[in-house]
Amino acid sequence: MRVALDEAFLLSVIIPIYNEESTVGEVVDRVAAVPVNKEIIVVDDGSTDRSVDVLSKRPGQLRVVHESRINLGKGTAIRIGLTYARGDAIIIQDADLELNPEEYERLLEALERGADVVYGSRFLGAGSQNIPSYTIVANRILTSLTNLLYGSRLTDMETSYKLVRGAVIRTLALKARRFEFEPELTAKLLLAGYRIVEVPVTYKPRTKDQGKKIGWRDGLTAVLVLFKCRLAGGLSTSPRPRRPATR
């Protein structure tokens, strides 16, 4: 991958982890291999397995490893990661192997073309396979509700691949503690007037037995967050003037 970004460009990769000893090492290795100037920030969210031990064997690949004594939730872990991030752009990388860091290229190319926010959609193109029907249905409901409330045209609001310019994400007052980070970030970006560009990414879903943590209660929370942010931002779905991103 070679993306024509400025030589001074820095990508911050935030990896929140909770009990991912079987996959986090390979994820970090794959991220480290992506040929773009980057910093890798791992936030261990109170893991009780050997995740931290696995990370300790990769000191040269990581700029920050923040260890929490208790499990605070994915949203909190990401917000902690954001306090360390120095990058011109920030991407969230889950510590499983459902998404492939080699596909950062697609998101970064959209950034290079002028986008401020890029989402990697699992439902564009034909690269994703064996997606459970409940995942498709849940995502369709949440994404359709997002589009209805905010006047967007997204296909995958719940994707974990969200690439946002640092100057943009630092203006948002994020408060999410758990998996409601996805709808909160999306809602606040759209309320601020930013257009979200989607590019296709491949997706290899894992099961509960393999460590999948999100559940139906998180889906209900996402619905509540979408309505809460919409009401807090006003009822109109007309796009607001986009705030200029400074670099």
Short mmCIF file of C-alpha atoms in Angstrom, two decimals:
data_model
loop_
_atom_site.label_atom_id
_atom_site.label_comp_id
_atom_site.label_asym_id
_atom_site.label_seq_id
_atom_site.Cartn_x
_atom_site.Cartn_y
_atom_site.Cartn_z
CA MET A 1 0.00 0.00 0.00
CA ARG A 2 1.23 3.44 -0.91
CA VAL A 3 -1.03 6.37 -0.22
CA ALA A 4 0.12 9.82 -1.35
CA LEU A 5 -0.16 11.53 2.01
CA ASP A 6 2.05 14.35 3.20
CA GLU A 7 5.36 13.12 4.62
CA ALA A 8 4.49 14.69 7.97
CA PHE A 9 1.13 12.89 8.12
CA LEU A 10 0.68 10.77 11.26
CA LEU A 11 -2.02 8.14 11.71
CA SER A 12 -3.05 7.27 15.26
CA VAL A 13 -4.35 3.71 15.59
CA ILE A 14 -6.30 3.17 18.82
CA ILE A 15 -6.79 -0.48 19.80
CA PRO A 16 -9.12 -1.09 22.77
CA ILE A 17 -8.77 -4.61 24.14
CA TYR A 18 -10.51 -6.79 26.69
CA ASN A 19 -9.47 -10.44 26.97
CA GLU A 20 -8.13 -10.83 23.43
CA GLU A 21 -4.93 -12.82 24.06
CA SER A 22 -5.58 -15.15 21.12
CA THR A 23 -5.77 -12.37 18.51
CA VAL A 24 -4.27 -9.11 19.80
CA GLY A 25 -0.70 -10.10 18.93
CA GLU A 26 -1.53 -10.76 15.29
CA VAL A 27 -3.63 -7.60 15.11
CA VAL A 28 -0.73 -5.47 16.38
CA ASP A 29 1.65 -7.18 13.94
CA ARG A 30 -0.70 -6.47 11.02
CA VAL A 31 -1.16 -2.85 12.02
CA ALA A 32 2.59 -2.41 12.45
CA ALA A 33 3.12 -3.77 8.93
CA VAL A 34 0.90 -1.14 7.29
CA PRO A 35 3.33 1.15 5.43
CA VAL A 36 2.12 4.52 6.66
CA ASN A 37 3.60 6.80 9.31
CA LYS A 38 1.66 5.84 12.44
CA GLU A 39 1.54 5.43 16.18
CA ILE A 40 -0.15 2.44 17.83
CA ILE A 41 -2.00 3.12 21.07
CA VAL A 42 -3.35 0.11 22.94
CA VAL A 43 -5.75 0.52 25.84
CA ASP A 44 -6.21 -2.65 27.88
CA ASP A 45 -9.64 -2.44 29.46
CA GLY A 46 -9.04 -4.57 32.54
CA SER A 47 -8.24 -7.86 30.82
CA THR A 48 -8.06 -10.92 33.06
CA ASP A 49 -6.29 -13.13 30.52
CA ARG A 50 -2.75 -12.87 29.06
CA SER A 51 -3.47 -9.98 26.70
CA VAL A 52 -0.99 -7.66 28.41
CA ASP A 53 1.68 -10.38 28.41
CA VAL A 54 1.26 -10.75 24.67
CA LEU A 55 1.67 -6.98 24.23
CA SER A 56 4.81 -6.95 26.40
CA LYS A 57 6.57 -8.96 23.70
CA ARG A 58 6.05 -6.15 21.17
CA PRO A 59 7.48 -3.04 22.87
CA GLY A 60 8.99 -1.60 19.69
CA GLN A 61 5.67 -1.61 17.85
CA LEU A 62 3.63 0.28 20.44
CA ARG A 63 3.86 3.90 21.53
CA VAL A 64 1.41 3.63 24.40
CA VAL A 65 -0.06 0.75 26.37
CA HIS A 66 -2.57 2.04 28.90
CA GLU A 67 -3.68 -0.54 31.47
CA SER A 68 -6.93 -0.18 33.36
CA ARG A 69 -7.38 -2.14 36.58
CA ILE A 70 -11.08 -2.74 35.90
CA ASN A 71 -13.26 -3.16 32.83
CA LEU A 72 -14.70 0.25 31.98
CA GLY A 73 -16.11 -0.46 28.50
CA LYS A 74 -15.02 -0.02 24.89
CA GLY A 75 -16.18 3.61 24.68
CA THR A 76 -14.19 4.58 27.74
CA ALA A 77 -11.12 2.75 26.43
CA ILE A 78 -11.32 4.63 23.13
CA ARG A 79 -11.75 7.96 24.88
CA ILE A 80 -8.67 7.19 26.97
CA GLY A 81 -6.81 6.36 23.76
CA LEU A 82 -7.85 9.69 22.28
CA THR A 83 -6.09 11.53 25.10
CA TYR A 84 -2.79 10.02 23.92
CA ALA A 85 -3.38 10.37 20.17
CA ARG A 86 -1.19 12.90 18.34
CA GLY A 87 -2.18 11.98 14.80
CA ASP A 88 -3.55 14.02 11.91
CA ALA A 89 -6.12 11.27 11.60
CA ILE A 90 -7.36 8.62 14.01
CA ILE A 91 -8.71 5.15 13.32
CA ILE A 92 -10.24 2.61 15.70
CA GLN A 93 -8.95 -0.96 15.37
CA ASP A 94 -10.68 -3.75 17.26
CA ALA A 95 -8.36 -6.37 18.74
CA ASP A 96 -10.05 -9.27 16.96
CA LEU A 97 -9.50 -10.38 13.37
CA GLU A 98 -12.90 -9.43 11.96
CA LEU A 99 -11.44 -6.55 9.93
CA ASN A 100 -8.12 -6.41 8.12
CA PRO A 101 -5.64 -3.54 8.72
CA GLU A 102 -4.28 -4.07 5.21
CA GLU A 103 -7.44 -2.33 4.02
CA TYR A 104 -6.51 0.97 5.67
CA GLU A 105 -5.45 1.90 2.14
CA ARG A 106 -9.05 2.30 1.00
CA LEU A 107 -9.93 4.58 3.88
CA LEU A 108 -6.75 6.65 3.62
CA GLU A 109 -7.23 7.16 -0.11
CA ALA A 110 -10.64 8.71 0.58
CA LEU A 111 -8.98 10.94 3.18
CA GLU A 112 -6.37 11.96 0.63
CA ARG A 113 -9.17 12.94 -1.75
CA GLY A 114 -10.43 15.43 0.81
CA ALA A 115 -12.79 13.53 3.11
CA ASP A 116 -12.82 14.41 6.80
CA VAL A 117 -14.57 11.21 7.93
CA VAL A 118 -14.34 7.77 6.31
CA TYR A 119 -16.17 4.61 7.37
CA GLY A 120 -15.26 1.12 6.23
CA SER A 121 -18.58 -0.48 5.28
CA ARG A 122 -18.96 -4.24 5.63
CA PHE A 123 -22.02 -4.17 3.40
CA LEU A 124 -20.62 -2.50 0.29
CA GLY A 125 -19.18 -4.81 -2.35
CA ALA A 126 -19.00 -8.59 -2.12
CA GLY A 127 -15.95 -9.10 0.08
CA SER A 128 -17.76 -10.00 3.30
CA GLN A 129 -19.10 -13.51 3.75
CA ASN A 130 -20.92 -15.63 6.31
CA ILE A 131 -22.41 -12.65 8.11
CA PRO A 132 -25.08 -13.92 10.55
CA SER A 133 -28.61 -12.86 9.70
CA TYR A 134 -29.08 -11.24 13.11
CA THR A 135 -26.03 -9.04 12.47
CA ILE A 136 -27.43 -7.95 9.11
CA VAL A 137 -30.89 -7.24 10.55
CA ALA A 138 -29.56 -5.37 13.61
CA ASN A 139 -27.21 -3.25 11.51
CA ARG A 140 -29.96 -2.49 9.00
CA ILE A 141 -32.28 -1.29 11.75
CA LEU A 142 -29.67 0.89 13.45
CA THR A 143 -28.29 2.28 10.20
CA SER A 144 -31.77 3.02 8.82
CA LEU A 145 -32.68 4.78 12.05
CA THR A 146 -29.50 6.85 11.79
CA ASN A 147 -30.33 7.81 8.22
CA LEU A 148 -33.91 8.71 9.18
CA LEU A 149 -32.92 10.84 12.17
CA TYR A 150 -29.88 12.55 10.67
CA GLY A 151 -30.55 12.69 6.93
CA SER A 152 -27.54 10.52 6.08
CA ARG A 153 -27.17 7.70 3.55
CA LEU A 154 -25.00 5.24 5.40
CA THR A 155 -24.91 1.48 4.85
CA ASP A 156 -22.95 0.53 8.00
CA MET A 157 -23.20 2.82 11.02
CA GLU A 158 -21.93 0.11 13.38
CA THR A 159 -18.63 -0.56 11.61
CA SER A 160 -15.61 -0.35 13.87
CA TYR A 161 -13.47 1.10 11.05
CA LYS A 162 -14.05 4.80 11.54
CA LEU A 163 -11.27 7.08 10.25
CA VAL A 164 -11.61 10.68 11.40
CA ARG A 165 -9.29 13.65 11.05
CA GLY A 166 -7.79 14.51 14.42
CA ALA A 167 -8.89 18.14 14.18
CA VAL A 168 -12.47 16.92 13.75
CA ILE A 169 -12.76 14.27 16.45
CA ARG A 170 -11.11 16.52 19.02
CA THR A 171 -14.03 18.98 18.72
CA LEU A 172 -16.59 16.35 19.75
CA ALA A 173 -17.67 15.96 23.37
CA LEU A 174 -17.77 12.15 23.44
CA LYS A 175 -19.18 10.48 26.54
CA ALA A 176 -19.79 6.85 25.55
CA ARG A 177 -18.72 4.15 27.98
CA ARG A 178 -19.49 0.94 26.09
CA PHE A 179 -20.51 -0.03 22.57
CA GLU A 180 -22.70 3.07 22.24
CA PHE A 181 -19.51 4.78 21.06
CA GLU A 182 -20.43 3.92 17.45
CA PRO A 183 -23.83 5.68 17.35
CA GLU A 184 -22.64 8.58 19.51
CA LEU A 185 -19.65 9.35 17.29
CA THR A 186 -21.76 9.03 14.14
CA ALA A 187 -24.55 11.20 15.50
CA LYS A 188 -22.23 13.97 16.67
CA LEU A 189 -20.30 13.98 13.40
CA LEU A 190 -23.53 14.33 11.41
CA LEU A 191 -24.91 16.97 13.76
CA ALA A 192 -21.69 18.95 13.26
CA GLY A 193 -22.30 18.87 9.50
CA TYR A 194 -19.61 16.42 8.43
CA ARG A 195 -20.26 14.15 5.48
CA ILE A 196 -19.31 10.53 6.13
CA VAL A 197 -17.70 8.81 3.14
CA GLU A 198 -18.02 5.02 3.02
CA VAL A 199 -15.63 2.59 1.32
CA PRO A 200 -16.01 -1.22 1.19
CA VAL A 201 -14.05 -3.45 3.56
CA THR A 202 -14.08 -7.20 4.05
CA TYR A 203 -15.50 -8.72 7.21
CA LYS A 204 -14.93 -12.07 8.88
CA PRO A 205 -17.38 -12.23 11.79
CA ARG A 206 -16.65 -14.25 14.88
CA THR A 207 -19.12 -15.94 17.24
CA LYS A 208 -19.86 -15.59 20.94
CA ASP A 209 -17.80 -18.72 21.54
CA GLN A 210 -14.87 -17.05 19.75
CA GLY A 211 -15.11 -13.97 21.96
CA LYS A 212 -17.81 -11.76 20.41
CA LYS A 213 -18.94 -9.39 23.17
CA ILE A 214 -21.64 -7.09 21.79
CA GLY A 215 -25.22 -8.20 22.47
CA TRP A 216 -28.86 -7.25 21.96
CA ARG A 217 -28.87 -4.92 24.97
CA ASP A 218 -26.17 -2.88 23.29
CA GLY A 219 -28.47 -2.55 20.28
CA LEU A 220 -31.21 -1.10 22.46
CA THR A 221 -28.71 1.31 24.00
CA ALA A 222 -27.64 2.38 20.52
CA VAL A 223 -31.26 3.25 19.65
CA LEU A 224 -31.57 5.36 22.80
CA VAL A 225 -28.29 7.16 22.08
CA LEU A 226 -29.38 7.99 18.53
CA PHE A 227 -32.62 9.55 19.79
CA LYS A 228 -30.88 11.32 22.67
CA CYS A 229 -28.28 12.94 20.42
CA ARG A 230 -30.95 13.89 17.88
CA LEU A 231 -33.09 15.59 20.52
CA ALA A 232 -30.08 17.32 22.04
CA GLY A 233 -29.07 18.62 18.62
CA GLY A 234 -32.55 19.75 17.55
CA LEU A 235 -35.19 17.94 15.49
CA SER A 236 -34.28 19.20 12.01
CA THR A 237 -32.52 16.74 9.71
CA SER A 238 -31.22 19.50 7.45
CA PRO A 239 -27.41 19.35 7.29
CA ARG A 240 -25.66 21.98 9.35
CA PRO A 241 -22.78 24.04 7.95
CA ARG A 242 -19.66 21.94 8.14
CA ARG A 243 -17.03 23.09 10.57
CA PRO A 244 -13.74 23.63 8.80
CA ALA A 245 -11.05 21.14 9.78
CA THR A 246 -7.75 22.78 10.63
CA ARG A 247 -4.47 20.95 10.22
#
